[in-house]
CSV table of C-alpha atoms in Angstrom, one decimal:
chain,number,residue,atom,x,y,z
A,1,UNK,CA,42.2,-25.3,8.1
A,2,UNK,CA,44.8,-22.8,9.2
A,3,UNK,CA,47.0,-25.8,10.0
A,4,UNK,CA,48.4,-26.0,6.5
A,5,UNK,CA,49.9,-22.5,6.8
A,6,UNK,CA,53.2,-21.7,8.4
A,7,UNK,CA,51.6,-19.2,10.8
A,8,UNK,CA,48.6,-17.0,11.3
A,9,UNK,CA,50.1,-14.1,9.5
A,10,UNK,CA,50.6,-16.1,6.4
A,11,UNK,CA,47.0,-17.4,6.7
A,12,UNK,CA,45.6,-13.9,6.9
A,13,UNK,CA,47.8,-12.7,4.0
A,14,UNK,CA,46.7,-15.6,1.9
A,15,UNK,CA,43.1,-14.9,2.4
A,16,UNK,CA,43.5,-11.3,1.5
A,17,UNK,CA,45.2,-11.9,-1.8
A,18,UNK,CA,43.4,-11.9,-5.0
A,19,UNK,CA,43.7,-14.3,-7.9
A,20,UNK,CA,45.5,-12.2,-10.4
A,21,UNK,CA,45.8,-12.8,-14.1
A,22,UNK,CA,48.5,-10.8,-16.0
A,23,UNK,CA,51.8,-10.7,-17.8
A,24,UNK,CA,54.6,-12.2,-15.8
A,25,UNK,CA,58.2,-11.0,-15.8
A,26,UNK,CA,59.2,-13.6,-18.4
A,27,UNK,CA,56.6,-12.2,-20.8
A,28,UNK,CA,54.1,-15.0,-20.6
A,29,UNK,CA,50.5,-14.4,-19.5
A,30,UNK,CA,49.1,-16.4,-16.6
A,31,UNK,CA,48.0,-16.6,-13.0
A,32,UNK,CA,50.2,-15.2,-10.3
A,33,UNK,CA,51.3,-17.6,-7.7
A,34,UNK,CA,52.9,-15.3,-5.2
A,35,UNK,CA,52.6,-11.7,-4.0
A,36,UNK,CA,55.9,-10.9,-5.8
A,37,UNK,CA,54.5,-12.0,-9.1
A,38,UNK,CA,51.4,-9.9,-8.6
A,39,UNK,CA,53.5,-6.9,-8.0
A,40,UNK,CA,55.5,-7.5,-11.2
A,41,UNK,CA,52.3,-7.6,-13.2
A,42,UNK,CA,51.5,-4.0,-12.6
A,43,UNK,CA,48.3,-2.2,-13.6
A,44,UNK,CA,47.5,-4.3,-16.7
A,45,UNK,CA,46.3,-7.4,-14.8
A,46,UNK,CA,43.0,-8.6,-13.8
A,47,UNK,CA,41.7,-9.9,-10.4
A,48,UNK,CA,40.0,-12.9,-11.8
A,49,UNK,CA,38.1,-13.8,-8.5
A,50,UNK,CA,36.7,-10.3,-8.0
A,51,UNK,CA,35.7,-10.0,-11.6
A,52,UNK,CA,34.1,-13.4,-11.7
A,53,UNK,CA,32.1,-13.1,-8.6
A,54,UNK,CA,31.2,-9.5,-9.3
A,55,UNK,CA,29.9,-10.2,-12.8
A,56,UNK,CA,28.4,-13.5,-11.7
A,57,UNK,CA,26.4,-11.8,-9.0
A,58,UNK,CA,25.5,-9.0,-11.3
A,59,UNK,CA,24.1,-11.4,-13.8
A,60,UNK,CA,22.3,-13.2,-11.0
A,61,UNK,CA,20.7,-9.9,-10.0
A,62,UNK,CA,19.7,-9.1,-13.6
A,63,UNK,CA,18.3,-12.6,-14.2
A,64,UNK,CA,16.1,-12.6,-11.0
A,65,UNK,CA,14.8,-9.1,-11.7
A,66,UNK,CA,14.3,-9.7,-15.4
A,67,UNK,CA,12.2,-12.7,-14.6
A,68,UNK,CA,10.2,-10.6,-12.2
A,69,UNK,CA,9.8,-7.9,-14.8
A,70,UNK,CA,8.5,-10.4,-17.3
A,71,UNK,CA,5.9,-11.7,-14.8
A,72,UNK,CA,4.9,-8.2,-13.6
A,73,UNK,CA,1.2,-7.7,-13.8
A,74,UNK,CA,-1.4,-5.8,-12.0
A,75,UNK,CA,-2.6,-8.9,-10.2
A,76,UNK,CA,-1.7,-9.6,-6.6
A,77,UNK,CA,2.0,-10.7,-6.6
A,78,UNK,CA,3.2,-13.7,-4.6
A,79,UNK,CA,6.5,-14.9,-3.2
A,80,UNK,CA,9.7,-13.7,-4.8
A,81,UNK,CA,7.7,-11.4,-7.1
A,82,UNK,CA,6.3,-9.7,-4.1
A,83,UNK,CA,9.7,-9.3,-2.5
A,84,UNK,CA,11.1,-7.8,-5.7
A,85,UNK,CA,8.3,-5.4,-6.1
A,86,UNK,CA,8.7,-4.3,-2.5
A,87,UNK,CA,12.4,-3.6,-3.3
A,88,UNK,CA,11.4,-1.7,-6.4
A,89,UNK,CA,8.9,0.4,-4.4
A,90,UNK,CA,11.5,1.0,-1.7
A,91,UNK,CA,14.1,2.2,-4.2
A,92,UNK,CA,11.5,4.3,-6.0
A,93,UNK,CA,10.5,6.0,-2.7
A,94,UNK,CA,14.2,6.6,-1.9
A,95,UNK,CA,14.8,8.1,-5.3
A,96,UNK,CA,11.7,10.3,-5.1
A,97,UNK,CA,12.7,11.5,-1.7
A,98,UNK,CA,16.3,12.4,-2.6
A,99,UNK,CA,16.2,13.3,-6.3
A,100,UNK,CA,14.2,16.4,-7.2
A,101,UNK,CA,14.5,16.3,-10.9
A,102,UNK,CA,13.2,13.9,-13.5
A,103,UNK,CA,15.8,11.4,-14.9
A,104,UNK,CA,15.0,7.9,-16.1
A,105,UNK,CA,18.5,6.8,-15.3
A,106,UNK,CA,18.5,7.5,-11.6
A,107,UNK,CA,16.1,4.8,-10.3
A,108,UNK,CA,17.5,1.9,-12.3
A,109,UNK,CA,21.0,3.1,-11.3
A,110,UNK,CA,20.0,3.1,-7.7
A,111,UNK,CA,18.4,-0.3,-7.9
A,112,UNK,CA,21.5,-1.8,-9.6
A,113,UNK,CA,23.8,-0.2,-7.0
A,114,UNK,CA,21.7,-1.3,-4.0
A,115,UNK,CA,21.1,-4.9,-5.1
A,116,UNK,CA,24.4,-5.5,-6.7
A,117,UNK,CA,26.5,-4.2,-3.8
A,118,UNK,CA,24.3,-6.1,-1.3
A,119,UNK,CA,25.0,-9.3,-3.2
A,120,UNK,CA,28.7,-8.5,-3.4
A,121,UNK,CA,28.7,-7.9,0.4
A,122,UNK,CA,26.6,-11.0,1.0
A,123,UNK,CA,29.5,-13.2,0.0
A,124,UNK,CA,31.1,-12.1,3.2
A,125,UNK,CA,28.6,-14.3,5.1
A,126,UNK,CA,29.9,-17.5,3.5
A,127,UNK,CA,32.5,-18.9,5.8
A,128,UNK,CA,35.9,-17.6,4.8
A,129,UNK,CA,37.6,-21.0,4.1
A,130,UNK,CA,35.0,-23.0,2.2
A,131,UNK,CA,35.2,-21.8,-1.3
A,132,UNK,CA,38.9,-21.0,-1.3
A,133,UNK,CA,39.6,-24.5,0.0
A,134,UNK,CA,37.5,-26.0,-2.8
A,135,UNK,CA,39.4,-23.8,-5.3
A,136,UNK,CA,42.7,-24.9,-3.9
A,137,UNK,CA,41.8,-28.5,-4.5
A,138,UNK,CA,41.4,-27.5,-8.1
A,139,UNK,CA,44.8,-25.9,-8.1
A,140,UNK,CA,43.7,-22.3,-7.7
A,141,UNK,CA,46.4,-20.6,-5.6
A,142,UNK,CA,44.4,-17.6,-4.3
A,143,UNK,CA,40.7,-16.9,-4.1
A,144,UNK,CA,39.0,-13.9,-2.5
A,145,UNK,CA,35.3,-14.4,-2.7
A,146,UNK,CA,34.0,-11.1,-1.5
A,147,UNK,CA,34.4,-8.6,-4.4
A,148,UNK,CA,33.6,-5.6,-2.3
A,149,UNK,CA,36.8,-6.2,-0.2
A,150,UNK,CA,38.7,-5.5,-3.4
A,151,UNK,CA,39.3,-1.7,-3.7
A,152,UNK,CA,39.3,-2.2,-7.5
A,153,UNK,CA,35.7,-3.1,-7.4
A,154,UNK,CA,34.5,-0.4,-5.0
A,155,UNK,CA,36.6,2.2,-6.9
A,156,UNK,CA,35.3,0.9,-10.2
A,157,UNK,CA,31.7,1.6,-9.0
A,158,UNK,CA,32.6,5.0,-7.4
A,159,UNK,CA,34.5,6.2,-10.5
A,160,UNK,CA,31.5,5.4,-12.7
A,161,UNK,CA,29.4,7.4,-10.3
A,162,UNK,CA,31.9,10.2,-10.5
A,163,UNK,CA,31.7,10.3,-14.3
A,164,UNK,CA,28.0,10.5,-14.0
A,165,UNK,CA,28.3,13.4,-11.6
A,166,UNK,CA,30.6,15.3,-13.9
A,167,UNK,CA,28.4,14.4,-16.9
A,168,UNK,CA,25.2,15.6,-15.4
A,169,UNK,CA,26.9,18.7,-13.9
A,170,UNK,CA,28.1,19.7,-17.4
A,171,UNK,CA,24.8,18.7,-19.0
A,172,UNK,CA,22.5,20.6,-16.7
A,173,UNK,CA,24.7,23.6,-16.0
A,174,UNK,CA,26.8,23.8,-19.1
A,175,UNK,CA,30.6,23.8,-19.0
A,176,UNK,CA,30.7,27.4,-17.8
A,177,UNK,CA,28.1,26.7,-15.1
A,178,UNK,CA,30.1,23.8,-13.9
A,179,UNK,CA,33.3,25.8,-13.8
A,180,UNK,CA,31.6,28.6,-12.1
A,181,UNK,CA,30.3,26.2,-9.4
A,182,UNK,CA,33.9,25.1,-8.8
A,183,UNK,CA,35.6,28.5,-9.1
A,184,UNK,CA,33.2,31.1,-7.6
A,185,UNK,CA,32.3,29.4,-4.3
A,186,UNK,CA,32.5,29.7,-1.4
A,187,UNK,CA,34.6,32.9,-1.6
A,188,UNK,CA,34.3,35.8,-4.0
A,189,UNK,CA,35.7,35.6,-7.5
A,190,UNK,CA,39.1,37.1,-6.8
A,191,UNK,CA,40.0,34.1,-4.6
A,192,UNK,CA,39.4,31.8,-7.5
A,193,UNK,CA,42.5,29.5,-6.9
A,194,UNK,CA,41.5,28.8,-3.3
A,195,UNK,CA,37.9,28.1,-4.4
A,196,UNK,CA,39.1,25.8,-7.1
A,197,UNK,CA,41.2,23.8,-4.6
A,198,UNK,CA,38.4,23.7,-2.1
A,199,UNK,CA,35.6,22.7,-4.5
A,200,UNK,CA,38.0,20.4,-6.4
A,201,UNK,CA,38.7,18.5,-3.2
A,202,UNK,CA,35.0,18.4,-2.4
A,203,UNK,CA,34.3,17.0,-5.9
A,204,UNK,CA,37.1,14.4,-5.7
A,205,UNK,CA,36.1,13.4,-2.1
A,206,UNK,CA,32.7,12.2,-3.3
A,207,UNK,CA,33.9,9.1,-5.2
A,208,UNK,CA,36.8,8.5,-2.9
A,209,UNK,CA,34.6,8.5,0.2
A,210,UNK,CA,32.1,6.3,-1.6
A,211,UNK,CA,34.7,3.7,-2.5
A,212,UNK,CA,36.7,3.8,0.7
A,213,UNK,CA,33.6,3.6,2.9
A,214,UNK,CA,32.4,0.5,1.3
A,215,UNK,CA,35.8,-1.0,0.9
A,216,UNK,CA,36.8,-0.2,4.5
A,217,UNK,CA,33.7,-1.6,6.1
A,218,UNK,CA,33.8,-4.8,4.1
A,219,UNK,CA,37.6,-5.3,4.4
A,220,UNK,CA,37.5,-4.8,8.1
A,221,UNK,CA,34.6,-7.3,8.4
A,222,UNK,CA,36.4,-9.8,6.3
A,223,UNK,CA,39.6,-9.5,8.4
A,224,UNK,CA,37.5,-10.1,11.6
A,225,UNK,CA,36.0,-13.2,10.0
A,226,UNK,CA,39.5,-14.4,9.1
A,227,UNK,CA,40.7,-13.7,12.7
A,228,UNK,CA,37.8,-15.6,14.1
A,229,UNK,CA,38.6,-18.5,11.7
A,230,UNK,CA,42.1,-18.7,13.0
A,231,UNK,CA,40.6,-19.5,16.4
A,232,UNK,CA,39.4,-22.8,15.0
A,233,UNK,CA,42.9,-24.1,15.0
A,234,UNK,CA,43.4,-23.3,18.7
A,235,UNK,CA,41.7,-26.4,20.2
A,236,UNK,CA,38.2,-27.3,21.2
A,237,UNK,CA,37.4,-24.5,23.7
A,238,UNK,CA,38.8,-21.8,21.5
A,239,UNK,CA,37.2,-23.2,18.5
A,240,UNK,CA,33.8,-23.3,20.2
A,241,UNK,CA,34.2,-19.7,21.3
A,242,UNK,CA,35.2,-18.8,17.8
A,243,UNK,CA,32.0,-20.4,16.5
A,244,UNK,CA,29.9,-18.3,18.8
A,245,UNK,CA,31.8,-15.2,17.8
A,246,UNK,CA,31.4,-15.9,14.2
A,247,UNK,CA,27.7,-16.3,14.6
A,248,UNK,CA,27.4,-13.0,16.4
A,249,UNK,CA,29.6,-11.2,14.0
A,250,UNK,CA,27.7,-12.7,11.0
A,251,UNK,CA,24.4,-11.6,12.5
A,252,UNK,CA,25.7,-8.1,13.0
A,253,UNK,CA,27.2,-8.2,9.6
A,254,UNK,CA,23.8,-8.7,8.0
A,255,UNK,CA,23.0,-5.2,9.2
A,256,UNK,CA,26.3,-3.8,8.0
A,257,UNK,CA,26.1,-5.2,4.4
A,258,UNK,CA,22.6,-3.9,3.9
A,259,UNK,CA,23.5,-0.6,5.4
A,260,UNK,CA,26.6,-0.2,3.3
A,261,UNK,CA,24.6,-1.0,0.1
A,262,UNK,CA,21.9,1.5,1.1
A,263,UNK,CA,24.5,4.2,2.0
A,264,UNK,CA,26.2,3.8,-1.4
A,265,UNK,CA,22.9,4.1,-3.2
A,266,UNK,CA,21.6,7.0,-1.2
A,267,UNK,CA,24.8,9.0,-1.6
A,268,UNK,CA,24.9,8.3,-5.3
A,269,UNK,CA,21.3,9.7,-5.6
A,270,UNK,CA,22.2,12.7,-3.5
A,271,UNK,CA,25.4,13.5,-5.4
A,272,UNK,CA,23.6,13.2,-8.8
A,273,UNK,CA,20.8,15.4,-7.4
A,274,UNK,CA,23.3,18.0,-6.5
A,275,UNK,CA,24.9,17.7,-9.9
A,276,UNK,CA,21.5,18.1,-11.6
A,277,UNK,CA,20.4,21.2,-9.7
A,278,UNK,CA,20.8,24.3,-11.9
A,279,UNK,CA,20.4,26.8,-9.1
A,280,UNK,CA,23.1,26.6,-6.6
B,1,UNK,CA,45.8,-1.7,-2.3
B,2,UNK,CA,47.2,-2.4,-5.7
B,3,UNK,CA,45.0,-1.1,-8.5
B,4,UNK,CA,44.8,-2.9,-11.8
B,5,UNK,CA,42.6,-3.3,-14.8
B,6,UNK,CA,39.9,-4.8,-12.6
B,7,UNK,CA,38.9,-1.2,-12.0
B,8,UNK,CA,38.1,-0.8,-15.7
B,9,UNK,CA,36.5,-4.1,-15.9
B,10,UNK,CA,34.2,-3.3,-13.0
B,11,UNK,CA,33.3,0.0,-14.5
B,12,UNK,CA,32.3,-1.6,-17.8
B,13,UNK,CA,30.3,-4.3,-16.1
B,14,UNK,CA,28.6,-1.6,-14.0
B,15,UNK,CA,27.7,0.4,-17.1
B,16,UNK,CA,26.3,-2.7,-18.9
B,17,UNK,CA,24.3,-3.8,-15.8
B,18,UNK,CA,22.8,-0.3,-15.3
B,19,UNK,CA,22.0,-0.1,-19.0
B,20,UNK,CA,20.2,-3.5,-18.9
B,21,UNK,CA,18.4,-2.6,-15.8
B,22,UNK,CA,17.2,0.7,-17.2
B,23,UNK,CA,16.1,-0.9,-20.4
B,24,UNK,CA,14.6,-4.2,-19.4
B,25,UNK,CA,14.1,-4.4,-15.7
B,26,UNK,CA,13.0,-1.1,-14.2
B,27,UNK,CA,10.3,0.1,-16.7
B,28,UNK,CA,8.1,-3.0,-16.7
B,29,UNK,CA,8.2,-3.4,-12.9
B,30,UNK,CA,7.6,0.3,-12.0
B,31,UNK,CA,4.9,0.4,-14.8
B,32,UNK,CA,3.1,-2.6,-13.3
B,33,UNK,CA,3.4,-1.1,-9.8
B,34,UNK,CA,2.0,2.2,-10.9
B,35,UNK,CA,-0.8,0.6,-12.9
B,36,UNK,CA,-1.7,-1.5,-9.8
B,37,UNK,CA,-1.6,1.6,-7.7
B,38,UNK,CA,-4.1,3.3,-10.0
B,39,UNK,CA,-6.3,0.3,-10.0
B,40,UNK,CA,-6.4,0.1,-6.3
B,41,UNK,CA,-7.1,3.8,-6.0
B,42,UNK,CA,-9.9,3.4,-8.5
B,43,UNK,CA,-11.3,0.4,-6.7
B,44,UNK,CA,-11.3,2.2,-3.4
B,45,UNK,CA,-13.0,5.2,-4.9
B,46,UNK,CA,-15.6,2.9,-6.5
B,47,UNK,CA,-16.2,1.2,-3.1
B,48,UNK,CA,-16.7,4.5,-1.5
B,49,UNK,CA,-19.1,5.6,-4.2
B,50,UNK,CA,-21.0,2.4,-3.8
B,51,UNK,CA,-21.2,2.9,-0.1
B,52,UNK,CA,-22.5,6.5,-0.6
B,53,UNK,CA,-25.1,5.3,-3.1
B,54,UNK,CA,-26.2,2.6,-0.7
B,55,UNK,CA,-26.6,5.1,2.1
B,56,UNK,CA,-28.6,7.4,-0.2
B,57,UNK,CA,-30.8,4.5,-1.2
B,58,UNK,CA,-31.4,3.5,2.4
B,59,UNK,CA,-32.3,7.1,3.3
B,60,UNK,CA,-34.8,7.1,0.4
B,61,UNK,CA,-36.2,3.8,1.4
B,62,UNK,CA,-36.8,4.9,5.0
B,63,UNK,CA,-38.3,8.2,3.7
B,64,UNK,CA,-40.7,6.3,1.4
B,65,UNK,CA,-41.6,3.9,4.1
B,66,UNK,CA,-42.5,6.8,6.4
B,67,UNK,CA,-44.6,8.4,3.7
B,68,UNK,CA,-46.4,5.1,3.0
B,69,UNK,CA,-47.1,4.6,6.7
B,70,UNK,CA,-48.5,8.1,7.0
B,71,UNK,CA,-50.7,7.5,4.0
B,72,UNK,CA,-52.0,4.2,5.4
B,73,UNK,CA,-52.8,5.9,8.6
B,74,UNK,CA,-54.7,8.6,6.8
B,75,UNK,CA,-56.7,6.0,4.8
B,76,UNK,CA,-57.5,4.2,8.0
B,77,UNK,CA,-58.7,7.4,9.7
B,78,UNK,CA,-60.9,8.2,6.7
B,79,UNK,CA,-62.4,4.8,6.7
B,80,UNK,CA,-63.2,5.0,10.4
B,81,UNK,CA,-64.7,8.4,9.9
B,82,UNK,CA,-66.8,7.1,7.1
B,83,UNK,CA,-67.9,4.0,9.1
B,84,UNK,CA,-69.0,6.3,11.9
B,85,UNK,CA,-70.9,8.4,9.5
B,86,UNK,CA,-72.7,5.4,8.1
B,87,UNK,CA,-73.6,4.1,11.5
B,88,UNK,CA,-74.9,7.4,12.6
B,89,UNK,CA,-77.0,7.7,9.4
B,90,UNK,CA,-78.4,4.3,9.9
B,91,UNK,CA,-79.3,5.2,13.5
B,92,UNK,CA,-81.1,8.3,12.4
B,93,UNK,CA,-83.1,6.4,9.7
B,94,UNK,CA,-84.0,3.8,12.2
B,95,UNK,CA,-85.1,6.4,14.8
B,96,UNK,CA,-87.3,8.1,12.1
B,97,UNK,CA,-88.8,4.8,11.1
B,98,UNK,CA,-89.5,3.9,14.7
B,99,UNK,CA,-91.1,7.3,15.3
B,100,UNK,CA,-93.2,6.9,12.2
B,101,UNK,CA,-94.4,3.5,13.3
B,102,UNK,CA,-95.1,4.7,16.8
B,103,UNK,CA,-97.1,7.7,15.5
B,104,UNK,CA,-99.1,5.4,13.3
B,105,UNK,CA,-99.8,3.1,16.1
B,106,UNK,CA,-100.7,6.0,18.4
B,107,UNK,CA,-103.1,7.4,15.8
B,108,UNK,CA,-104.7,4.0,15.4
B,109,UNK,CA,-105.1,3.6,19.1
B,110,UNK,CA,-106.7,7.1,19.4
B,111,UNK,CA,-109.1,6.3,16.5
B,112,UNK,CA,-110.1,3.1,18.1
B,113,UNK,CA,-110.6,4.7,21.5
B,114,UNK,CA,-112.7,7.4,19.9
B,115,UNK,CA,-114.8,4.9,18.1
B,116,UNK,CA,-115.2,2.8,21.2
B,117,UNK,CA,-116.2,5.9,23.1
B,118,UNK,CA,-118.7,6.8,20.5
B,119,UNK,CA,-120.2,3.4,20.6
B,120,UNK,CA,-120.2,3.4,24.4
B,121,UNK,CA,-121.9,6.8,24.3
B,122,UNK,CA,-124.6,5.6,22.0
B,123,UNK,CA,-125.1,2.5,24.1
B,124,UNK,CA,-125.2,4.4,27.3
B,125,UNK,CA,-127.8,6.8,25.8
B,126,UNK,CA,-129.9,3.8,24.7
B,127,UNK,CA,-129.6,2.3,28.2
B,128,UNK,CA,-130.3,5.6,29.8
B,129,UNK,CA,-133.3,6.0,27.6
B,130,UNK,CA,-134.7,2.5,28.3
B,131,UNK,CA,-133.9,3.1,32.0
B,132,UNK,CA,-135.9,6.3,31.9
B,133,UNK,CA,-138.7,4.7,30.0
B,134,UNK,CA,-138.9,2.0,32.7
B,135,UNK,CA,-138.9,4.6,35.4
B,136,UNK,CA,-141.6,6.7,33.8
B,137,UNK,CA,-143.5,3.7,32.6
B,138,UNK,CA,-144.1,5.4,29.4
B,139,UNK,CA,-142.5,5.9,26.2
B,140,UNK,CA,-140.4,8.8,25.9
B,141,UNK,CA,-140.4,10.5,22.6
B,142,UNK,CA,-136.9,10.5,21.5
B,143,UNK,CA,-137.6,13.4,19.4
B,144,UNK,CA,-139.0,15.5,22.0
B,145,UNK,CA,-136.3,14.9,24.4
B,146,UNK,CA,-133.5,14.9,21.9
B,147,UNK,CA,-132.1,18.0,23.5
B,148,UNK,CA,-132.0,16.4,26.9
B,149,UNK,CA,-130.5,13.2,25.5
B,150,UNK,CA,-127.8,15.0,23.7
B,151,UNK,CA,-127.0,16.9,26.9
B,152,UNK,CA,-126.7,13.6,28.7
B,153,UNK,CA,-124.6,12.1,26.0
B,154,UNK,CA,-122.2,15.0,26.2
B,155,UNK,CA,-121.9,14.6,29.9
B,156,UNK,CA,-120.8,11.0,29.6
């Protein structure tokens, strides 16, 4: 399918561009049809594809789990119910292991993060061309189906976690306690500015590392899938080799997407645990 | 990386999803799991209790059985002893009875022997007398010779 593009570079660029909705330079609202238009739209525009897949997968997650929650009983579970309860147990164990306090928000938060991010990542395993090609038949210029390769999505999650970190830090330690944590460590009080810089960086690094780790992994994986897909236009032999490569990479990717979801979840729990601890 | 309002949209969606999960998904599921956990623990404990009770009952049964066996043995022993006693008693009685009968018979025989002897003695004395009469050709006065006759009789 790379045949319809001028060259490989354009193919790659096309696959890495979001479907953006925003205000164009002439004042009208609509979908951007070129990278230049996207740039003109600025901050107040929306990545329709990321938003759609992200919310759709989120609703899918909630629907499945809500159904399981309704059916939950003390009888022996079967099939999907069993799988979901296993997941719940797994999350519960992780939260109990990492989070020392008692907080009814943490476990549902961890569950949402784990399953949702896993689903977002899972889109990566769908062959890179299928859905964008179908969409292009319907006149959609760009479509990126893996939401976690969009930094907006990963930073959206990470910033929410960051707000929770700040919120619980202030709630558990008080504003003074939170400030003291930032200002009076690791050096004595008279070196407060240096402490503030060091601890401030540490604090900011938490959401940034969360978001960039997920984004980086998924983006790189996606790029490799795209590169493999380019091989399909290189004749039979190369195409066959590409197919084998894609299979191997996809199998390996199953591990990566699960691991990334798990890491995001575990780090969130750990960060919130650190924020909730009153004695530093 | 161009950031846009998707960032905000994703944050809002995240907040809503977490809220929904916290309200309608997590509590019923974890509640059911904990309840099931409790039930399984209880079931295991009950099974263990049952096992223990069974063991106790078995121990008691074997104890009772041993006791019963012992008692039965005792009863049998007593019965045997009693039987031996009865047999011995019967033997004694029989022996006594036999002795009695034997004694009576002996006494009877003695009596008959004595009476026969007496008779014989008398007859002998008569024969002796008549023999003497024939020898002497004359009557012997029994009265006169009574002393001699008695002496003779005593000698027989």
